[in-house]
Amino acid sequence: MAIRTPNEYVESLKDGRRIYFDGKLYNDITAHPTLLRGLQRGFIDYAMYQDSRYKDLILAYEDDGEPYHISFKPPETAADLVRRQELQLLQSRIQGGRSSGAKFVGIDALHAITASSRMIDKKSGVSKYVERVEAFRKECKKTDAALAGGVTDVKGDRKLRPSKQKQHKDFYVRIVDESKEGIWVTGCLAHISHATYVNYIIVVPSRAMPQEDKDYAVAFAVSPAAQGVTLIHPQRDFIEWGDYFDYPLAAYNVGADCMVVFDNVFIPWEKVFLCREWEFAPLVTYQFANFHRLSGLSNKVGMVTLDVGAALLMAEYNGLDKDPVIRDKLSWLVWYAETIKALAKAAAANPTIDPTTGWLYPDRMMTNCAKFFGADNHHQAMKVVQDIAGGLVATVPSAKDYYNPDIHDMLEKYLAGKEGVSTEYRIRAIKLVKELAGIEGQVASIHAEGSLAAQKMTFLQIADLEEYKAAAKWACGINDGKEHPLYKGLMDRPVYEKIIK
Ligand SMILES: Cc1cc2nc3c(=O)[nH]c(=O)nc-3n(C[C@H](O)[C@H](O)[C@H](O)COP(=O)(O)OP(=O)(O)OC[C@H]3O[C@@H](n4cnc5c(N)ncnc54)[C@H](O)[C@@H]3O)c2cc1C
């Protein structure tokens, strides 16, 4: 098969999976219009195969000429990371700032288990996980699987480790039983993007695990239709299909970031990729974060481009695009967007290579800096966009009122902006700002790809702090005998009196 049509993708999801949404149980993702809008996000890759403009970017080929989705290829060079980023940017552009559902978080999790399998097997000298992961990758490639990445446990009391939780021991996904056929897992994940619409969820640990928490050091792939899996969708207001005027983004597609409950779910050994090797749990988590922060960043470029574009349109439509105060605000917005673009490019183009296995992954410092920069400034950016757009963002009438013949002319007359600009365009831009400024985008910006604290922790963990200290000591003449390689044997600062005789 190797690449599927959108229809084949949808048909593969009709397997009786248990989906709770808005008070009801559904076994078919096409059974409710809101569930269908979530499905939309999974289409993009399958639809792009059909378009000759994108084949060179999205397809790779087996030796026998069979095509497959480029994302299944483990990255071997910076060019591979850059290519995936270009694909993600393009998908975000096409979908109005939205990522792919089918080949996004899950591919990052697939890369994470690939990295950990190589590192674990190298250390133990037994090729167990590499074989399993490669067989799984081959299967996914062959069946053109849609994948989700399941990392975030519900966590209960955040200050308590998994096995020390008081109310129950299932706040983090854990192994509850084992036999010669496989393991059984129980627990619950939160906010898992597109989980309802994939063929496999790849579950990896969300944190480092000490030995006492070894039952929680587990990674595996599972079908959302497996016995014991329940998917619980987020609350969503009903939006008329195709109501692009009032909801230019959400009427087209919505994210479906679900709770995934595992109640004694059986996982056969061939789909188990970490089983109690607690010392490797943080490695899987960090490898996932490296790849996923890069993916998130690529999508962020698409979103921030929309934010700035909407602000520019509103300034123009309101007749303020030449005003110095507004231009100052626009200039800040453009700086924010361009810095994110630069960081995204740098993070993809400068990968790190693991010295023991040769595994290539996005630079950890750059991806973390970039994610933090985007998230930490997002609310400020949205403040500027809303400020420029005006109060109508909160009070704009609906499409039904705008197109109501009784009041259409009134709205046309009084909601006009600058002469020569269509009132309809102005209202459409306002509706876009309204959606961009919504709570979901704001929260996703902070928490998706990991909360701000996760990146801050990483900065101090992985930065070469001694280099910073050595620079300061060098500059102010402290010689405490602790030399840093970059400062060891450095030439003296050239002094005029010594050089010019
Ligand atoms: C739209 C969206 C899509 C997402 N998609 C996915 C996905 O596809 N797959 C996936 O696995 N995850 C996904 N996530 C989850 C995301 O990674 C988490 O939201 C994020 O890691 C934060 O976890 P949390 O939501 O449990 O918040 P919390 O961890 O509860 O964070 C709330 C605050 O508490 C702080 N905090 C937490 N623990 C501690 C502690 N021990 N000590 C001190 N402070 C602490 C945090 O830093 C933060 O400030 C998604 C999230 C969103 C919003």
XYZ file of C-alpha atoms and ligand atoms in Angstrom:
554
model
C 0.000 0.000 0.000
C 2.622 2.539 1.210
C 0.515 5.611 0.458
C -3.195 5.798 1.041
C -6.036 7.874 -0.322
C -8.008 10.122 2.080
C -10.862 7.625 1.804
C -8.658 4.662 2.726
C -7.419 6.652 5.713
C -10.979 7.344 6.942
C -12.079 3.744 6.376
C -9.137 2.503 8.474
C -10.545 4.408 11.463
C -13.935 2.724 11.360
C -13.016 -0.022 13.788
C -15.425 0.529 16.657
C -13.148 2.774 18.748
C -14.895 4.225 21.809
C -15.196 8.008 21.636
C -17.050 10.083 24.208
C -18.095 13.534 23.065
C -20.666 15.944 24.450
C -22.331 13.376 26.668
C -22.588 10.540 24.154
C -20.606 7.495 23.093
C -19.684 7.281 19.403
C -18.033 4.343 17.661
C -17.645 6.093 14.334
C -15.675 9.294 13.781
C -18.025 10.305 10.963
C -21.124 10.097 13.170
C -21.080 13.705 14.446
C -20.297 16.920 12.530
C -17.897 18.158 15.225
C -16.022 14.850 15.237
C -15.770 15.177 11.464
C -14.202 18.629 11.787
C -11.521 17.065 13.990
C -10.928 14.405 11.369
C -10.231 17.106 8.750
C -6.793 17.753 10.209
C -5.736 14.205 9.464
C -6.498 14.534 5.769
C -3.788 16.931 4.772
C -1.002 14.411 4.128
C -3.272 11.997 2.271
C -4.743 14.834 0.192
C -1.284 16.220 -0.640
C -0.197 12.905 -2.201
C -2.856 13.488 -4.832
C -1.444 16.874 -5.816
C 1.460 16.829 -8.266
C 2.793 20.125 -6.840
C 3.773 18.483 -3.568
C 4.993 15.020 -4.543
C 8.688 15.948 -4.525
C 8.412 17.277 -0.990
C 6.151 14.724 0.669
C 7.225 11.455 -0.957
C 10.323 9.317 -0.551
C 10.876 6.066 -2.446
C 11.897 2.519 -1.530
C 14.595 0.844 -3.640
C 11.842 -0.925 -5.613
C 10.247 2.459 -6.394
C 7.367 2.209 -3.919
C 6.523 5.673 -2.567
C 6.124 6.421 1.150
C 5.608 9.479 3.349
C 8.931 11.232 3.930
C 8.239 11.565 7.677
C 8.772 7.821 8.171
C 12.418 8.181 7.173
C 14.696 8.503 10.222
C 16.608 11.777 9.837
C 20.207 11.265 8.724
C 21.230 14.809 7.830
C 20.263 18.389 8.618
C 18.650 18.446 5.166
C 16.195 15.749 6.346
C 15.115 17.916 9.286
C 14.863 20.980 7.053
C 12.733 19.049 4.545
C 10.271 17.921 7.213
C 10.122 21.487 8.466
C 9.338 22.764 4.971
C 6.528 20.234 4.714
C 5.129 21.275 8.108
C 5.334 24.962 7.163
C 3.515 24.292 3.925
C 0.784 22.293 5.682
C 0.392 25.057 8.233
C 0.129 27.615 5.409
C -2.530 25.579 3.584
C -4.585 24.930 6.731
C -4.509 28.434 8.237
C -1.896 27.866 10.910
C -2.837 24.243 11.696
C -0.492 21.276 11.717
C -1.039 17.857 10.213
C -2.942 15.504 12.472
C -1.672 12.245 11.076
C 2.104 12.716 10.813
C 2.956 15.271 13.469
C 3.286 14.416 17.196
C 3.286 10.676 16.488
C 6.249 10.902 14.129
C 8.181 12.754 16.836
C 7.373 9.909 19.235
C 8.473 7.378 16.598
C 11.811 9.189 16.292
C 12.119 9.229 20.104
C 11.709 5.445 20.421
C 14.082 4.954 17.498
C 16.745 6.971 19.322
C 16.187 5.222 22.642
C 16.150 1.748 21.042
C 19.564 2.402 19.521
C 20.982 3.769 22.745
C 19.545 1.039 25.007
C 20.630 -1.785 22.698
C 24.088 -0.287 22.291
C 24.512 -0.217 26.045
C 23.131 -3.703 26.687
C 24.807 -5.255 23.638
C 21.512 -7.011 22.734
C 19.568 -5.936 19.677
C 16.079 -6.201 21.109
C 14.434 -2.801 20.854
C 16.072 -1.796 17.572
C 14.524 -4.814 15.855
C 11.094 -4.101 17.331
C 11.128 -0.390 16.525
C 12.379 -1.002 13.003
C 9.670 -3.635 12.412
C 7.076 -1.185 13.726
C 8.447 1.658 11.578
C 8.330 -0.644 8.549
C 4.704 -1.540 9.308
C 3.731 2.138 9.720
C 5.502 3.051 6.498
C 3.894 0.168 4.592
C 0.376 0.907 5.868
C 0.887 4.701 5.747
C -0.303 4.814 9.344
C -1.593 7.930 11.050
C 0.185 8.312 14.392
C -0.396 10.249 17.621
C 2.173 10.846 20.359
C 0.998 10.109 23.904
C 3.330 11.647 26.462
C 1.373 13.810 28.880
C 0.106 11.847 31.867
C -2.747 13.353 33.876
C -0.263 13.461 36.809
C -2.558 14.020 39.843
C -0.584 15.819 42.563
C 2.245 17.389 40.561
C 4.594 17.366 43.534
C 4.350 13.592 43.997
C 6.187 10.982 41.943
C 4.024 8.370 40.155
C 4.265 5.623 42.779
C 3.890 8.098 45.656
C 0.497 9.410 44.525
C -2.066 9.141 47.330
C -5.514 8.724 45.729
C -4.503 5.927 43.348
C -1.430 4.762 41.442
C -2.746 5.318 37.904
C -2.095 9.034 37.397
C 0.800 8.007 35.140
C 0.495 5.159 32.634
C 2.034 2.028 34.145
C 2.556 -1.681 33.651
C 0.044 -3.597 35.760
C 0.717 -7.108 34.542
C 3.042 -9.101 32.317
C 3.063 -12.509 30.607
C 5.114 -14.169 27.899
C 2.748 -12.618 25.314
C 3.101 -9.019 26.458
C 2.201 -6.431 29.100
C -1.024 -4.867 30.391
C -1.153 -1.115 31.023
C -3.470 1.176 33.000
C -3.508 4.962 33.342
C -4.610 8.085 31.514
C -3.055 10.604 29.135
C -4.286 14.176 28.666
C -4.576 16.475 25.618
C -3.395 13.893 23.074
C -3.728 15.609 19.704
C -5.658 13.717 17.054
C -5.683 10.497 19.130
C -9.179 9.653 17.890
C -8.099 9.795 14.259
C -4.969 7.676 14.166
C -4.052 4.055 13.652
C -1.561 4.015 16.524
C -0.851 6.118 19.582
C 2.835 5.871 20.511
C 3.052 6.242 24.287
C 6.323 7.334 25.906
C 7.184 8.398 29.486
C 6.507 12.026 30.394
C 9.364 12.342 32.879
C 12.435 10.788 34.422
C 11.590 7.780 36.611
C 13.603 6.622 39.612
C 13.969 2.865 40.156
C 10.987 2.757 42.520
C 8.823 4.016 39.603
C 10.115 1.482 37.111
C 6.616 0.200 36.265
C 5.960 3.669 34.821
C 9.038 3.520 32.583
C 7.142 2.158 29.604
C 6.836 2.959 25.906
C 4.533 1.198 23.465
C 2.278 1.548 20.431
C -1.433 0.880 20.722
C -4.453 1.163 18.466
C -7.126 3.545 19.809
C -9.554 0.686 19.098
C -7.766 -1.747 21.452
C -9.864 -3.369 24.167
C -9.837 -1.119 27.269
C -9.044 2.185 25.516
C -11.522 5.065 25.953
C -11.146 8.390 24.130
C -12.764 11.461 25.710
C -12.990 14.514 23.460
C -12.665 18.117 24.623
C -15.746 20.317 24.871
C -16.482 22.054 21.564
C -19.206 24.486 20.604
C -21.213 23.398 17.636
C -20.148 25.251 14.515
C -22.071 24.949 11.304
C -20.031 23.090 8.663
C -18.553 25.606 6.232
C -19.457 28.675 8.345
C -16.221 30.287 7.228
C -17.496 33.838 7.658
C -18.009 33.603 11.432
C -15.310 30.981 12.051
C -12.702 31.213 9.290
C -10.485 28.637 11.018
C -12.707 26.438 13.185
C -15.403 25.927 10.545
C -12.733 24.231 8.468
C -11.039 22.093 11.084
C -10.470 21.881 14.815
C -7.909 20.235 17.028
C -9.112 17.233 18.967
C -6.760 16.926 21.916
C -8.261 14.051 23.886
C -8.044 12.211 27.158
C -6.961 8.644 26.471
C -7.868 6.203 29.247
C -6.151 2.804 29.412
C -7.986 0.241 31.501
C -5.893 -2.910 31.641
C -4.962 -2.724 27.950
C -2.925 -5.574 26.490
C 0.208 -4.653 24.520
C 1.990 -7.504 22.697
C 5.772 -7.604 23.134
C 6.442 -6.563 19.550
C 4.794 -3.196 20.302
C 6.636 -2.620 23.618
C 9.625 -0.281 23.230
C 10.615 0.368 26.837
C 9.778 -1.935 29.694
C 11.007 -0.917 33.135
C 14.465 0.296 31.938
C 13.892 3.300 34.202
C 17.335 4.822 33.604
C 16.368 5.383 29.952
C 12.984 7.024 30.607
C 14.369 10.605 30.529
C 16.237 9.840 27.315
C 12.973 8.924 25.542
C 11.237 12.004 26.979
C 14.030 14.382 25.905
C 14.332 12.872 22.462
C 10.590 13.321 22.003
C 10.818 16.917 23.224
C 13.691 17.726 20.831
C 11.750 16.565 17.799
C 8.390 17.814 18.941
C 9.566 21.299 19.898
C 10.963 21.583 16.378
C 7.636 20.446 14.866
C 5.706 22.796 17.147
C 8.003 25.596 16.112
C 7.388 24.981 12.420
C 3.667 25.150 13.079
C 4.170 28.252 15.216
C 5.697 30.014 12.208
C 2.404 29.427 10.365
C 0.346 30.703 13.279
C 2.405 33.789 13.978
C 2.367 34.676 10.284
C -1.431 34.752 10.530
C -1.305 36.900 13.691
C 0.900 39.501 12.035
C -1.054 39.342 8.780
C -4.334 39.949 10.606
C -2.845 42.960 12.441
C -1.503 44.420 9.178
C -4.884 44.002 7.499
C -6.730 45.595 10.384
C -4.337 48.552 10.473
C -4.841 49.033 6.733
C -8.633 48.554 6.789
C -8.968 51.011 9.700
C -6.896 53.624 7.858
C -4.061 53.473 10.386
C -1.297 51.687 8.497
C 0.764 54.892 8.148
C 0.231 56.050 11.737
C 3.572 56.118 13.640
C 2.138 54.686 16.889
C 0.511 51.779 15.041
C 3.636 51.250 12.924
C 5.696 50.934 16.093
C 3.370 48.154 17.273
C 3.438 46.459 13.873
C 7.204 46.632 13.875
C 7.297 44.778 17.232
C 4.997 42.102 15.806
C 7.134 41.627 12.707
C 10.267 41.340 14.903
C 8.498 38.637 16.955
C 7.495 36.660 13.869
C 10.827 36.997 12.086
C 12.753 35.935 15.206
C 10.624 32.787 15.476
C 11.272 32.060 11.799
C 15.019 32.511 12.270
C 15.067 30.277 15.360
C 13.012 27.600 13.586
C 15.436 27.555 10.669
C 18.470 27.473 12.940
C 17.082 24.641 15.060
C 16.465 22.440 12.004
C 19.726 23.257 10.249
C 22.062 22.610 13.194
C 21.328 19.127 14.510
C 23.271 17.191 17.109
C 24.726 13.744 16.440
C 24.807 11.219 19.266
C 28.450 10.086 19.440
C 27.695 6.458 20.388
C 24.984 5.610 17.849
C 25.279 8.295 15.175
C 21.620 9.201 15.759
C 20.815 12.715 14.534
C 18.368 14.980 16.345
C 17.406 18.670 16.518
C 19.659 20.790 18.704
C 18.218 20.675 22.207
C 19.201 24.180 23.253
C 17.913 25.830 20.082
C 14.557 24.036 20.051
C 14.005 24.866 23.715
C 15.024 28.522 23.282
C 12.794 28.838 20.262
C 9.750 27.235 21.897
C 10.213 29.427 24.975
C 10.658 32.606 22.940
C 7.474 31.957 20.952
C 5.389 31.023 23.977
C 6.705 33.662 26.350
C 5.844 36.472 23.915
C 2.598 35.046 22.526
C 0.230 36.873 24.872
C 2.078 40.142 24.283
C 1.716 39.578 20.538
C -2.009 38.890 20.865
C -2.390 42.007 23.006
C -0.907 44.042 20.141
C -3.102 42.340 17.519
C -6.255 42.957 19.576
C -5.200 46.519 20.349
C -4.787 47.330 16.653
C -7.988 45.516 15.602
C -10.319 47.400 17.971
C -13.306 46.493 20.174
C -15.325 45.125 17.297
C -13.384 41.885 17.782
C -15.588 41.326 20.853
C -18.865 42.711 19.498
C -18.927 41.887 15.773
C -22.361 40.718 14.508
C -22.817 37.248 13.060
C -22.961 36.245 9.405
C -26.702 35.680 9.823
C -27.129 39.348 10.781
C -24.682 40.647 8.187
C -26.537 38.819 5.429
C -30.022 39.604 6.820
C -31.595 41.911 4.173
C -33.380 43.920 6.921
C -30.119 45.222 8.402
C -27.432 44.403 5.830
C -27.274 47.974 4.482
C -26.980 49.392 8.008
C -24.053 47.110 8.792
C -22.471 47.801 5.412
C -22.690 51.542 6.078
C -21.618 51.699 9.717
C -19.019 48.937 9.866
C -17.068 50.358 6.944
C -13.469 51.414 7.631
C -11.159 53.216 5.249
C -12.660 54.352 1.950
C -12.073 51.819 -0.800
C -11.960 48.832 1.579
C -14.864 46.404 1.398
C -16.858 46.250 4.651
C -17.125 42.506 4.183
C -13.310 42.168 4.090
C -13.011 44.245 7.241
C -15.513 42.019 9.054
C -13.771 38.866 7.795
C -10.429 40.107 9.157
C -12.070 40.901 12.500
C -13.516 37.382 12.685
C -10.032 36.000 12.055
C -8.590 38.065 14.923
C -11.425 36.825 17.137
C -10.462 33.229 16.470
C -6.710 33.834 16.745
C -7.212 35.530 20.102
C -9.299 32.663 21.492
C -8.373 30.947 24.741
C -7.441 27.681 23.034
C -4.628 29.236 21.017
C -3.323 31.052 24.046
C -3.219 27.948 26.228
C -1.801 25.808 23.429
C 0.951 28.361 22.934
C 2.024 28.070 26.578
C 1.549 24.342 27.189
C 1.652 22.439 23.894
C 5.186 21.003 23.388
C 5.696 21.421 27.152
C 5.049 24.220 29.655
C 7.487 27.114 30.030
C 9.114 25.638 33.141
C 10.169 22.559 31.154
C 12.245 24.721 28.818
C 13.651 26.878 31.620
C 14.813 23.741 33.416
C 16.550 22.597 30.236
C 18.444 25.881 29.767
C 20.288 25.516 33.042
C 20.663 21.749 32.674
C 22.356 21.700 29.296
C 24.018 25.096 28.857
C 27.774 25.222 29.359
C 27.547 27.486 32.401
C 31.319 27.273 32.907
C 31.817 29.061 29.598
C 29.742 31.988 30.825
C 31.658 32.090 34.098
C 35.003 31.803 32.315
C 34.073 34.793 30.132
C 33.260 36.883 33.182
C 36.420 35.770 35.012
C 38.587 36.494 31.954
C 37.104 39.969 31.620
C 37.656 40.958 35.224
C 40.946 39.237 35.880
C 39.917 36.369 38.173
C 42.427 33.537 37.931
C 41.151 30.784 40.208
C 42.846 27.946 38.339
C 39.562 26.599 36.833
C 40.230 26.873 33.129
C 37.605 26.524 30.398
C 38.708 25.055 27.047
C 37.584 28.167 25.152
C 39.653 30.417 27.385
C 42.640 28.143 27.991
C 45.718 29.379 26.142
C 43.886 32.387 24.736
C 46.158 35.164 23.447
C 46.560 38.114 25.772
C 44.337 41.067 25.063
C 46.370 43.167 22.633
C 47.573 46.322 24.376
C 48.576 49.414 22.401
C 51.653 50.200 24.505
C 53.003 46.669 24.129
C 52.376 46.312 20.397
C 53.153 49.772 19.017
C 56.780 50.478 19.944
C -3.611 22.071 22.492
C -2.680 21.097 23.168
C -2.224 19.987 22.465
C -1.394 19.059 23.085
N -1.013 17.936 22.393
C -0.329 16.961 23.037
C -0.035 15.730 22.386
O -0.365 15.527 21.220
N 0.632 14.770 23.087
C 1.001 14.949 24.387
O 1.589 14.052 24.962
N 0.734 16.111 25.033
C 0.071 17.105 24.395
N -0.202 18.287 25.045
C 0.144 18.390 26.447
C 1.204 19.390 26.846
O 2.486 18.870 26.597
C 0.955 19.677 28.338
O -0.212 20.492 28.412
C 2.096 20.324 29.054
O 3.181 19.454 29.152
C 1.661 20.754 30.472
O 1.132 19.680 31.191
P -0.279 19.884 31.912
O -1.257 20.338 30.923
O -0.569 18.649 32.678
O -0.080 21.091 32.910
P 0.679 21.046 34.300
O 1.846 20.133 34.212
O -0.296 20.849 35.382
O 1.253 22.518 34.343
C 0.614 23.616 35.020
C 1.713 24.430 35.725
O 2.249 23.658 36.798
C 3.677 23.630 36.717
N 4.136 22.361 37.272
C 3.825 21.106 36.855
N 4.453 20.180 37.620
C 5.176 20.864 38.533
C 6.041 20.484 39.607
N 6.277 19.205 39.886
N 6.618 21.456 40.329
C 6.386 22.768 40.064
N 5.570 23.192 39.061
C 4.986 22.252 38.318
C 3.959 23.777 35.215
O 5.261 24.247 34.978
C 2.896 24.780 34.812
O 3.343 26.093 35.122
C -1.001 19.257 24.425
C -1.435 20.381 25.116
C -2.267 21.296 24.512
C -2.738 22.491 25.307
